[in-house]
Amino acid sequence: MRLPPHILVVNGIKVRRPVFLLGAPHSGTDLMARALKRSPGFHVTMGRASVAHVVHAFARKPSIGRTSGAVRVMRDALAESWQVLPGSCGQCAEPCREAGGVTGAGPCVVTGDVTRFGDGSPDLIYSAPVLLRAFPDARFVQLIRDGRDVAADMMADPACLAWFRPAMLTEQTEFPNAFLGVNKDEHLDRWKAMPAAGKCALRWRSAVRLSAELRRTLPAEQLLTIRYEDLVLEPGHAVTTLTEFLETRVPKVALYTRAPKVGSWRTRLRPDDLELVEKVGREELKRLGYPKS
């Protein structure tokens, strides 16, 4: 019988019920993280290098995440990310610094005020099984968004497109690979020849399938699913739901920001790209109730 990991202590504070924000790229985890960063007692990080390196290593080579050492590696990465030190915010990604209102080196929180921790780093969903093993009492909030809007935003994001460069595929890349959305290595040539819109749709499709698996396996008290559209169009209702789930006050004012509009794919995706995205994500778009164009 495998014993649960010992309680992690960061800044002299026991890490209990940490919150992790999950979703496909550009699904709204950054908006959610912005709100949680302003919640009383929360210290939420986004995209710290220590976490990003581990998450992407697990994404490229999923077998690493199934090893006995994966839990320790993930906990160490998050412990480093959550450290509150003079100048620590200087190591944060710009979205995290901006969400925390940091103009200098930080830190953005006072250690004595912190009671809970969270992380909203991009691509965290691919490490969800490791996070659950590392923190059995964790709470997960996953964001679902129309795959066409996701694809439109991904195609305008150089950081997302960079993962599609051939140089990013190394000998360590394993298949099936949820991060790329490629099930078999023999499909790799087709993936390489696919336009960027199709690759974006594959990543979205893979992420929402992982989200569906989490809904099947995690109890309701540990997992909350929120649609991006509700977060943007009905922030008050979304915040109420989140507040009840996390048992903490979440300010909705943080959600009143320049968030990408719902349905902007109608004017942003070229006809050929739209056709390809809808072809790749047809089953998931239908299952999630997103109407066909």
PDB file of C-alpha atoms in Angstrom:
ATOM      1  CA  MET A   1       0.000   0.000   0.000  1.00  0.00           C
ATOM      2  CA  ARG A   2       1.426   3.387  -1.045  1.00  0.00           C
ATOM      3  CA  LEU A   3       1.422   5.931   1.758  1.00  0.00           C
ATOM      4  CA  PRO A   4       0.270   9.467   0.946  1.00  0.00           C
ATOM      5  CA  PRO A   5       3.107  12.019   0.661  1.00  0.00           C
ATOM      6  CA  HIS A   6       3.951  14.052   3.729  1.00  0.00           C
ATOM      7  CA  ILE A   7       2.465  17.505   4.039  1.00  0.00           C
ATOM      8  CA  LEU A   8       4.539  20.071   2.163  1.00  0.00           C
ATOM      9  CA  VAL A   9       5.626  23.124   4.144  1.00  0.00           C
ATOM     10  CA  VAL A  10       6.441  26.367   2.300  1.00  0.00           C
ATOM     11  CA  ASN A  11       7.412  29.598   4.057  1.00  0.00           C
ATOM     12  CA  GLY A  12       6.596  27.832   7.326  1.00  0.00           C
ATOM     13  CA  ILE A  13       3.019  27.222   6.112  1.00  0.00           C
ATOM     14  CA  LYS A  14       1.521  23.766   5.598  1.00  0.00           C
ATOM     15  CA  VAL A  15       0.194  23.311   2.067  1.00  0.00           C
ATOM     16  CA  ARG A  16      -3.361  22.078   2.461  1.00  0.00           C
ATOM     17  CA  ARG A  17      -6.004  21.841  -0.261  1.00  0.00           C
ATOM     18  CA  PRO A  18      -3.946  23.664  -2.900  1.00  0.00           C
ATOM     19  CA  VAL A  19      -5.880  24.814  -5.953  1.00  0.00           C
ATOM     20  CA  PHE A  20      -4.803  24.026  -9.497  1.00  0.00           C
ATOM     21  CA  LEU A  21      -6.337  25.654 -12.572  1.00  0.00           C
ATOM     22  CA  LEU A  22      -6.596  23.444 -15.636  1.00  0.00           C
ATOM     23  CA  GLY A  23      -7.605  23.898 -19.243  1.00  0.00           C
ATOM     24  CA  ALA A  24      -6.543  23.950 -22.864  1.00  0.00           C
ATOM     25  CA  PRO A  25      -4.411  26.930 -23.915  1.00  0.00           C
ATOM     26  CA  HIS A  26      -6.368  30.200 -23.874  1.00  0.00           C
ATOM     27  CA  SER A  27      -9.326  28.665 -22.049  1.00  0.00           C
ATOM     28  CA  GLY A  28      -9.423  31.246 -19.256  1.00  0.00           C
ATOM     29  CA  THR A  29      -7.115  29.850 -16.576  1.00  0.00           C
ATOM     30  CA  ASP A  30      -5.298  33.193 -16.560  1.00  0.00           C
ATOM     31  CA  LEU A  31      -8.549  35.026 -15.758  1.00  0.00           C
ATOM     32  CA  MET A  32      -9.310  32.578 -12.981  1.00  0.00           C
ATOM     33  CA  ALA A  33      -5.802  32.915 -11.580  1.00  0.00           C
ATOM     34  CA  ARG A  34      -6.169  36.697 -11.595  1.00  0.00           C
ATOM     35  CA  ALA A  35      -9.287  36.398  -9.423  1.00  0.00           C
ATOM     36  CA  LEU A  36      -7.718  33.897  -7.021  1.00  0.00           C
ATOM     37  CA  LYS A  37      -4.604  36.043  -6.615  1.00  0.00           C
ATOM     38  CA  ARG A  38      -6.890  38.674  -5.093  1.00  0.00           C
ATOM     39  CA  SER A  39      -8.696  36.228  -2.809  1.00  0.00           C
ATOM     40  CA  PRO A  40      -7.932  36.538   0.914  1.00  0.00           C
ATOM     41  CA  GLY A  41      -5.107  34.275   2.042  1.00  0.00           C
ATOM     42  CA  PHE A  42      -4.243  32.922  -1.417  1.00  0.00           C
ATOM     43  CA  HIS A  43      -0.791  32.848  -2.960  1.00  0.00           C
ATOM     44  CA  VAL A  44      -1.246  31.882  -6.622  1.00  0.00           C
ATOM     45  CA  THR A  45       1.569  31.567  -9.141  1.00  0.00           C
ATOM     46  CA  MET A  46       1.406  31.430 -12.926  1.00  0.00           C
ATOM     47  CA  GLY A  47       4.104  30.181 -15.262  1.00  0.00           C
ATOM     48  CA  ARG A  48       7.112  30.135 -12.935  1.00  0.00           C
ATOM     49  CA  ALA A  49      10.075  28.504 -14.687  1.00  0.00           C
ATOM     50  CA  SER A  50      10.459  25.785 -12.054  1.00  0.00           C
ATOM     51  CA  VAL A  51       6.919  24.541 -12.730  1.00  0.00           C
ATOM     52  CA  ALA A  52       6.911  25.122 -16.490  1.00  0.00           C
ATOM     53  CA  HIS A  53      10.046  23.014 -17.001  1.00  0.00           C
ATOM     54  CA  VAL A  54       8.562  20.079 -15.101  1.00  0.00           C
ATOM     55  CA  VAL A  55       5.140  20.328 -16.748  1.00  0.00           C
ATOM     56  CA  HIS A  56       6.592  20.375 -20.246  1.00  0.00           C
ATOM     57  CA  ALA A  57       9.028  17.564 -19.479  1.00  0.00           C
ATOM     58  CA  PHE A  58       6.094  15.402 -18.380  1.00  0.00           C
ATOM     59  CA  ALA A  59       4.117  16.501 -21.441  1.00  0.00           C
ATOM     60  CA  ARG A  60       6.855  15.483 -23.866  1.00  0.00           C
ATOM     61  CA  LYS A  61       7.525  12.201 -22.107  1.00  0.00           C
ATOM     62  CA  PRO A  62       4.369  11.109 -20.224  1.00  0.00           C
ATOM     63  CA  SER A  63       6.084   8.007 -18.833  1.00  0.00           C
ATOM     64  CA  ILE A  64       8.140  10.257 -16.535  1.00  0.00           C
ATOM     65  CA  GLY A  65       4.948  11.346 -14.822  1.00  0.00           C
ATOM     66  CA  ARG A  66       4.168   7.745 -13.936  1.00  0.00           C
ATOM     67  CA  THR A  67       7.454   7.127 -12.133  1.00  0.00           C
ATOM     68  CA  SER A  68       7.804   7.093  -8.368  1.00  0.00           C
ATOM     69  CA  GLY A  69      10.008  10.175  -8.449  1.00  0.00           C
ATOM     70  CA  ALA A  70       7.503  12.331 -10.346  1.00  0.00           C
ATOM     71  CA  VAL A  71       5.647  13.317  -7.189  1.00  0.00           C
ATOM     72  CA  ARG A  72       8.801  14.592  -5.489  1.00  0.00           C
ATOM     73  CA  VAL A  73       9.865  16.511  -8.590  1.00  0.00           C
ATOM     74  CA  MET A  74       6.477  18.205  -8.899  1.00  0.00           C
ATOM     75  CA  ARG A  75       6.297  19.068  -5.199  1.00  0.00           C
ATOM     76  CA  ASP A  76       9.812  20.509  -5.269  1.00  0.00           C
ATOM     77  CA  ALA A  77       8.967  22.618  -8.330  1.00  0.00           C
ATOM     78  CA  LEU A  78       5.836  24.032  -6.726  1.00  0.00           C
ATOM     79  CA  ALA A  79       7.608  24.612  -3.402  1.00  0.00           C
ATOM     80  CA  GLU A  80      10.205  26.704  -5.240  1.00  0.00           C
ATOM     81  CA  SER A  81       7.467  28.571  -7.103  1.00  0.00           C
ATOM     82  CA  TRP A  82       5.534  29.345  -3.911  1.00  0.00           C
ATOM     83  CA  GLN A  83       8.531  30.649  -1.964  1.00  0.00           C
ATOM     84  CA  VAL A  84       7.978  34.224  -0.851  1.00  0.00           C
ATOM     85  CA  LEU A  85      11.349  35.981  -0.915  1.00  0.00           C
ATOM     86  CA  PRO A  86      12.608  39.491  -1.645  1.00  0.00           C
ATOM     87  CA  GLY A  87      12.748  39.833  -5.402  1.00  0.00           C
ATOM     88  CA  SER A  88      10.933  36.539  -6.023  1.00  0.00           C
ATOM     89  CA  CYS A  89       8.383  38.175  -8.310  1.00  0.00           C
ATOM     90  CA  GLY A  90      11.230  39.045 -10.646  1.00  0.00           C
ATOM     91  CA  GLN A  91      11.248  35.375 -11.651  1.00  0.00           C
ATOM     92  CA  CYS A  92       7.536  35.358 -12.496  1.00  0.00           C
ATOM     93  CA  ALA A  93       6.068  35.485 -15.983  1.00  0.00           C
ATOM     94  CA  GLU A  94       4.650  38.847 -16.990  1.00  0.00           C
ATOM     95  CA  PRO A  95       0.965  37.723 -16.765  1.00  0.00           C
ATOM     96  CA  CYS A  96       1.557  36.699 -13.143  1.00  0.00           C
ATOM     97  CA  ARG A  97       3.280  39.978 -12.287  1.00  0.00           C
ATOM     98  CA  GLU A  98       0.552  41.993 -13.981  1.00  0.00           C
ATOM     99  CA  ALA A  99      -2.227  40.049 -12.231  1.00  0.00           C
ATOM    100  CA  GLY A 100      -0.532  40.624  -8.889  1.00  0.00           C
ATOM    101  CA  GLY A 101      -0.073  44.338  -9.528  1.00  0.00           C
ATOM    102  CA  VAL A 102       3.704  44.018  -9.206  1.00  0.00           C
ATOM    103  CA  THR A 103       5.766  46.855 -10.627  1.00  0.00           C
ATOM    104  CA  GLY A 104       9.077  46.064  -8.955  1.00  0.00           C
ATOM    105  CA  ALA A 105      10.736  42.887  -7.763  1.00  0.00           C
ATOM    106  CA  GLY A 106       8.002  42.017  -5.288  1.00  0.00           C
ATOM    107  CA  PRO A 107       7.005  39.972  -3.452  1.00  0.00           C
ATOM    108  CA  CYS A 108       3.297  40.297  -4.241  1.00  0.00           C
ATOM    109  CA  VAL A 109       2.113  38.770  -0.951  1.00  0.00           C
ATOM    110  CA  VAL A 110       3.003  38.955   2.727  1.00  0.00           C
ATOM    111  CA  THR A 111       3.972  35.586   4.183  1.00  0.00           C
ATOM    112  CA  GLY A 112       1.923  36.144   7.299  1.00  0.00           C
ATOM    113  CA  ASP A 113      -1.229  36.604   5.216  1.00  0.00           C
ATOM    114  CA  VAL A 114      -0.891  33.373   3.217  1.00  0.00           C
ATOM    115  CA  THR A 115      -3.070  30.421   4.206  1.00  0.00           C
ATOM    116  CA  ARG A 116      -3.537  28.607   0.858  1.00  0.00           C
ATOM    117  CA  PHE A 117      -1.587  28.071  -2.315  1.00  0.00           C
ATOM    118  CA  GLY A 118      -2.536  27.668  -5.943  1.00  0.00           C
ATOM    119  CA  ASP A 119      -1.073  27.524  -9.428  1.00  0.00           C
ATOM    120  CA  GLY A 120      -2.478  28.477 -12.804  1.00  0.00           C
ATOM    121  CA  SER A 121       0.506  27.761 -15.025  1.00  0.00           C
ATOM    122  CA  PRO A 122      -0.190  27.074 -18.702  1.00  0.00           C
ATOM    123  CA  ASP A 123      -0.485  23.398 -19.676  1.00  0.00           C
ATOM    124  CA  LEU A 124      -0.942  22.227 -16.092  1.00  0.00           C
ATOM    125  CA  ILE A 125      -3.733  19.919 -17.218  1.00  0.00           C
ATOM    126  CA  TYR A 126      -1.203  17.472 -18.681  1.00  0.00           C
ATOM    127  CA  SER A 127       0.211  16.951 -15.185  1.00  0.00           C
ATOM    128  CA  ALA A 128      -3.115  16.539 -13.385  1.00  0.00           C
ATOM    129  CA  PRO A 129      -2.507  12.873 -12.408  1.00  0.00           C
ATOM    130  CA  VAL A 130       0.863  13.773 -10.876  1.00  0.00           C
ATOM    131  CA  LEU A 131      -0.642  16.735  -9.034  1.00  0.00           C
ATOM    132  CA  LEU A 132      -3.321  14.499  -7.563  1.00  0.00           C
ATOM    133  CA  ARG A 133      -0.736  12.018  -6.336  1.00  0.00           C
ATOM    134  CA  ALA A 134       1.406  14.820  -4.947  1.00  0.00           C
ATOM    135  CA  PHE A 135      -1.525  16.534  -3.215  1.00  0.00           C
ATOM    136  CA  PRO A 136      -4.371  14.068  -2.545  1.00  0.00           C
ATOM    137  CA  ASP A 137      -6.481  16.841  -0.972  1.00  0.00           C
ATOM    138  CA  ALA A 138      -6.014  19.251  -3.912  1.00  0.00           C
ATOM    139  CA  ARG A 139      -8.886  21.123  -5.507  1.00  0.00           C
ATOM    140  CA  PHE A 140      -9.024  21.386  -9.283  1.00  0.00           C
ATOM    141  CA  VAL A 141     -10.866  24.028 -11.295  1.00  0.00           C
ATOM    142  CA  GLN A 142     -10.973  23.322 -14.997  1.00  0.00           C
ATOM    143  CA  LEU A 143     -12.023  25.762 -17.706  1.00  0.00           C
ATOM    144  CA  ILE A 144     -13.801  24.714 -20.900  1.00  0.00           C
ATOM    145  CA  ARG A 145     -14.005  27.023 -23.913  1.00  0.00           C
ATOM    146  CA  ASP A 146     -15.250  26.780 -27.495  1.00  0.00           C
ATOM    147  CA  GLY A 147     -12.433  25.133 -29.445  1.00  0.00           C
ATOM    148  CA  ARG A 148     -12.796  27.593 -32.302  1.00  0.00           C
ATOM    149  CA  ASP A 149     -12.126  30.555 -30.024  1.00  0.00           C
ATOM    150  CA  VAL A 150      -9.217  28.639 -28.491  1.00  0.00           C
ATOM    151  CA  ALA A 151      -7.740  27.967 -31.923  1.00  0.00           C
ATOM    152  CA  ALA A 152      -8.115  31.620 -32.937  1.00  0.00           C
ATOM    153  CA  ASP A 153      -6.249  32.792 -29.847  1.00  0.00           C
ATOM    154  CA  MET A 154      -3.589  30.108 -30.137  1.00  0.00           C
ATOM    155  CA  MET A 155      -2.879  31.086 -33.736  1.00  0.00           C
ATOM    156  CA  ALA A 156      -2.227  34.656 -32.575  1.00  0.00           C
ATOM    157  CA  ASP A 157       0.090  33.520 -29.773  1.00  0.00           C
ATOM    158  CA  PRO A 158       3.748  32.972 -30.780  1.00  0.00           C
ATOM    159  CA  ALA A 159       4.379  30.968 -27.593  1.00  0.00           C
ATOM    160  CA  CYS A 160       1.711  28.437 -28.570  1.00  0.00           C
ATOM    161  CA  LEU A 161       2.840  28.260 -32.185  1.00  0.00           C
ATOM    162  CA  ALA A 162       6.435  27.676 -31.091  1.00  0.00           C
ATOM    163  CA  TRP A 163       5.498  24.181 -29.902  1.00  0.00           C
ATOM    164  CA  PHE A 164       4.613  23.243 -33.461  1.00  0.00           C
ATOM    165  CA  ARG A 165       8.142  23.775 -34.779  1.00  0.00           C
ATOM    166  CA  PRO A 166       9.843  20.520 -35.853  1.00  0.00           C
ATOM    167  CA  ALA A 167      12.779  21.329 -33.560  1.00  0.00           C
ATOM    168  CA  MET A 168      10.480  20.978 -30.553  1.00  0.00           C
ATOM    169  CA  LEU A 169      10.020  17.285 -31.350  1.00  0.00           C
ATOM    170  CA  THR A 170      12.918  15.483 -29.747  1.00  0.00           C
ATOM    171  CA  GLU A 171      13.831  11.844 -29.316  1.00  0.00           C
ATOM    172  CA  GLN A 172      12.273  12.074 -25.862  1.00  0.00           C
ATOM    173  CA  THR A 173       8.829  12.822 -27.285  1.00  0.00           C
ATOM    174  CA  GLU A 174       6.547   9.855 -26.587  1.00  0.00           C
ATOM    175  CA  PHE A 175       3.289   8.703 -28.135  1.00  0.00           C
ATOM    176  CA  PRO A 176       0.436   8.755 -27.498  1.00  0.00           C
ATOM    177  CA  ASN A 177       1.087  12.384 -26.671  1.00  0.00           C
ATOM    178  CA  ALA A 178      -1.787  14.351 -25.155  1.00  0.00           C
ATOM    179  CA  PHE A 179       0.160  17.615 -25.313  1.00  0.00           C
ATOM    180  CA  LEU A 180       0.362  17.489 -29.110  1.00  0.00           C
ATOM    181  CA  GLY A 181      -2.898  15.606 -29.514  1.00  0.00           C
ATOM    182  CA  VAL A 182      -1.161  12.867 -31.512  1.00  0.00           C
ATOM    183  CA  ASN A 183      -2.091   9.301 -30.613  1.00  0.00           C
ATOM    184  CA  LYS A 184       0.481   7.314 -32.569  1.00  0.00           C
ATOM    185  CA  ASP A 185       3.961   8.042 -33.871  1.00  0.00           C
ATOM    186  CA  GLU A 186       2.899   6.873 -37.323  1.00  0.00           C
ATOM    187  CA  HIS A 187       0.540   9.870 -37.377  1.00  0.00           C
ATOM    188  CA  LEU A 188       3.453  12.232 -36.873  1.00  0.00           C
ATOM    189  CA  ASP A 189       4.074  12.884 -40.572  1.00  0.00           C
ATOM    190  CA  ARG A 190       0.445  13.888 -41.026  1.00  0.00           C
ATOM    191  CA  TRP A 191       0.717  16.141 -37.986  1.00  0.00           C
ATOM    192  CA  LYS A 192       3.840  17.839 -39.366  1.00  0.00           C
ATOM    193  CA  ALA A 193       2.063  18.568 -42.650  1.00  0.00           C
ATOM    194  CA  MET A 194      -1.096  19.860 -40.961  1.00  0.00           C
ATOM    195  CA  PRO A 195      -1.766  23.624 -40.946  1.00  0.00           C
ATOM    196  CA  ALA A 196      -1.434  25.429 -37.622  1.00  0.00           C
ATOM    197  CA  ALA A 197      -5.215  25.596 -37.222  1.00  0.00           C
ATOM    198  CA  GLY A 198      -5.428  21.812 -37.221  1.00  0.00           C
ATOM    199  CA  LYS A 199      -2.608  21.460 -34.693  1.00  0.00           C
ATOM    200  CA  CYS A 200      -4.334  23.962 -32.415  1.00  0.00           C
ATOM    201  CA  ALA A 201      -7.568  22.007 -32.705  1.00  0.00           C
ATOM    202  CA  LEU A 202      -5.765  18.765 -31.837  1.00  0.00           C
ATOM    203  CA  ARG A 203      -4.369  20.329 -28.663  1.00  0.00           C
ATOM    204  CA  TRP A 204      -7.800  21.615 -27.684  1.00  0.00           C
ATOM    205  CA  ARG A 205      -9.454  18.265 -28.415  1.00  0.00           C
ATOM    206  CA  SER A 206      -6.882  16.408 -26.359  1.00  0.00           C
ATOM    207  CA  ALA A 207      -7.246  18.809 -23.419  1.00  0.00           C
ATOM    208  CA  VAL A 208     -11.036  18.566 -23.271  1.00  0.00           C
ATOM    209  CA  ARG A 209     -10.776  14.783 -23.399  1.00  0.00           C
ATOM    210  CA  LEU A 210      -8.468  14.928 -20.393  1.00  0.00           C
ATOM    211  CA  SER A 211     -11.006  17.196 -18.697  1.00  0.00           C
ATOM    212  CA  ALA A 212     -13.760  14.675 -19.373  1.00  0.00           C
ATOM    213  CA  GLU A 213     -11.636  11.926 -17.839  1.00  0.00           C
ATOM    214  CA  LEU A 214     -11.111  14.020 -14.718  1.00  0.00           C
ATOM    215  CA  ARG A 215     -14.869  14.513 -14.392  1.00  0.00           C
ATOM    216  CA  ARG A 216     -15.336  10.755 -14.541  1.00  0.00           C
ATOM    217  CA  THR A 217     -12.709  10.002 -11.898  1.00  0.00           C
ATOM    218  CA  LEU A 218     -12.706  12.857  -9.382  1.00  0.00           C
ATOM    219  CA  PRO A 219     -15.479  13.474  -6.827  1.00  0.00           C
ATOM    220  CA  ALA A 220     -17.530  16.647  -7.042  1.00  0.00           C
ATOM    221  CA  GLU A 221     -15.919  18.088  -3.912  1.00  0.00           C
ATOM    222  CA  GLN A 222     -12.524  17.985  -5.607  1.00  0.00           C
ATOM    223  CA  LEU A 223     -13.276  19.148  -9.143  1.00  0.00           C
ATOM    224  CA  LEU A 224     -15.216  22.117 -10.493  1.00  0.00           C
ATOM    225  CA  THR A 225     -15.775  22.700 -14.198  1.00  0.00           C
ATOM    226  CA  ILE A 226     -16.565  26.213 -15.425  1.00  0.00           C
ATOM    227  CA  ARG A 227     -17.140  27.353 -18.962  1.00  0.00           C
ATOM    228  CA  TYR A 228     -15.156  30.310 -20.193  1.00  0.00           C
ATOM    229  CA  GLU A 229     -18.322  31.751 -21.690  1.00  0.00           C
ATOM    230  CA  ASP A 230     -19.976  31.815 -18.248  1.00  0.00           C
ATOM    231  CA  LEU A 231     -16.862  33.335 -16.699  1.00  0.00           C
ATOM    232  CA  VAL A 232     -16.933  36.223 -19.170  1.00  0.00           C
ATOM    233  CA  LEU A 233     -20.665  36.720 -19.728  1.00  0.00           C
ATOM    234  CA  GLU A 234     -21.909  35.929 -16.203  1.00  0.00           C
ATOM    235  CA  PRO A 235     -18.936  36.590 -13.905  1.00  0.00           C
ATOM    236  CA  GLY A 236     -21.123  37.076 -10.834  1.00  0.00           C
ATOM    237  CA  HIS A 237     -22.633  33.612 -11.108  1.00  0.00           C
ATOM    238  CA  ALA A 238     -19.268  32.010 -11.906  1.00  0.00           C
ATOM    239  CA  VAL A 239     -17.638  33.668  -8.899  1.00  0.00           C
ATOM    240  CA  THR A 240     -20.455  32.547  -6.596  1.00  0.00           C
ATOM    241  CA  THR A 241     -19.982  28.968  -7.749  1.00  0.00           C
ATOM    242  CA  LEU A 242     -16.205  29.229  -7.296  1.00  0.00           C
ATOM    243  CA  THR A 243     -16.560  30.815  -3.856  1.00  0.00           C
ATOM    244  CA  GLU A 244     -18.767  27.970  -2.660  1.00  0.00           C
ATOM    245  CA  PHE A 245     -16.459  25.335  -4.099  1.00  0.00           C
ATOM    246  CA  LEU A 246     -13.256  26.741  -2.600  1.00  0.00           C
ATOM    247  CA  GLU A 247     -14.915  27.995   0.589  1.00  0.00           C
ATOM    248  CA  THR A 248     -13.261  31.368   0.250  1.00  0.00           C
ATOM    249  CA  ARG A 249     -14.295  34.761  -1.050  1.00  0.00           C
ATOM    250  CA  VAL A 250     -13.340  35.289  -4.676  1.00  0.00           C
ATOM    251  CA  PRO A 251     -13.642  38.902  -5.909  1.00  0.00           C
ATOM    252  CA  LYS A 252     -15.392  39.219  -9.236  1.00  0.00           C
ATOM    253  CA  VAL A 253     -13.860  42.623  -9.954  1.00  0.00           C
ATOM    254  CA  ALA A 254     -10.742  40.841 -11.223  1.00  0.00           C
ATOM    255  CA  LEU A 255     -12.808  39.296 -14.008  1.00  0.00           C
ATOM    256  CA  TYR A 256     -13.853  42.651 -15.413  1.00  0.00           C
ATOM    257  CA  THR A 257     -10.877  42.915 -17.698  1.00  0.00           C
ATOM    258  CA  ARG A 258     -10.186  42.880 -21.405  1.00  0.00           C
ATOM    259  CA  ALA A 259     -10.904  39.210 -21.885  1.00  0.00           C
ATOM    260  CA  PRO A 260     -11.111  37.804 -25.423  1.00  0.00           C
ATOM    261  CA  LYS A 261     -14.693  38.010 -26.642  1.00  0.00           C
ATOM    262  CA  VAL A 262     -16.927  34.980 -26.851  1.00  0.00           C
ATOM    263  CA  GLY A 263     -17.468  33.889 -30.455  1.00  0.00           C
ATOM    264  CA  SER A 264     -14.699  36.041 -31.899  1.00  0.00           C
ATOM    265  CA  TRP A 265     -13.692  33.076 -34.075  1.00  0.00           C
ATOM    266  CA  ARG A 266     -16.430  34.168 -36.491  1.00  0.00           C
ATOM    267  CA  THR A 267     -14.316  37.104 -37.646  1.00  0.00           C
ATOM    268  CA  ARG A 268     -10.837  35.792 -36.836  1.00  0.00           C
ATOM    269  CA  LEU A 269     -10.665  32.354 -38.437  1.00  0.00           C
ATOM    270  CA  ARG A 270     -10.312  32.068 -42.190  1.00  0.00           C
ATOM    271  CA  PRO A 271     -12.882  29.774 -43.845  1.00  0.00           C
ATOM    272  CA  ASP A 272     -10.317  27.028 -44.504  1.00  0.00           C
ATOM    273  CA  ASP A 273      -9.034  27.176 -40.934  1.00  0.00           C
ATOM    274  CA  LEU A 274     -12.550  27.132 -39.500  1.00  0.00           C
ATOM    275  CA  GLU A 275     -13.440  24.092 -41.583  1.00  0.00           C
ATOM    276  CA  LEU A 276     -10.353  22.246 -40.364  1.00  0.00           C
ATOM    277  CA  VAL A 277     -10.887  23.155 -36.684  1.00  0.00           C
ATOM    278  CA  GLU A 278     -14.508  22.008 -36.827  1.00  0.00           C
ATOM    279  CA  LYS A 279     -13.500  18.795 -38.566  1.00  0.00           C
ATOM    280  CA  VAL A 280     -10.858  17.928 -35.972  1.00  0.00           C
ATOM    281  CA  GLY A 281     -12.981  18.901 -32.985  1.00  0.00           C
ATOM    282  CA  ARG A 282     -16.373  17.867 -34.360  1.00  0.00           C
ATOM    283  CA  GLU A 283     -17.252  15.274 -31.706  1.00  0.00           C
ATOM    284  CA  GLU A 284     -16.080  17.371 -28.751  1.00  0.00           C
ATOM    285  CA  LEU A 285     -17.732  20.558 -30.005  1.00  0.00           C
ATOM    286  CA  LYS A 286     -21.010  18.669 -30.331  1.00  0.00           C
ATOM    287  CA  ARG A 287     -20.683  16.936 -26.963  1.00  0.00           C
ATOM    288  CA  LEU A 288     -19.978  20.235 -25.230  1.00  0.00           C
ATOM    289  CA  GLY A 289     -22.920  21.931 -26.902  1.00  0.00           C
ATOM    290  CA  TYR A 290     -21.093  24.410 -29.104  1.00  0.00           C
ATOM    291  CA  PRO A 291     -23.254  24.963 -32.226  1.00  0.00           C
ATOM    292  CA  LYS A 292     -21.868  24.344 -35.666  1.00  0.00           C
ATOM    293  CA  SER A 293     -21.048  27.400 -37.754  1.00  0.00           C
TER     294      SER A 293
END
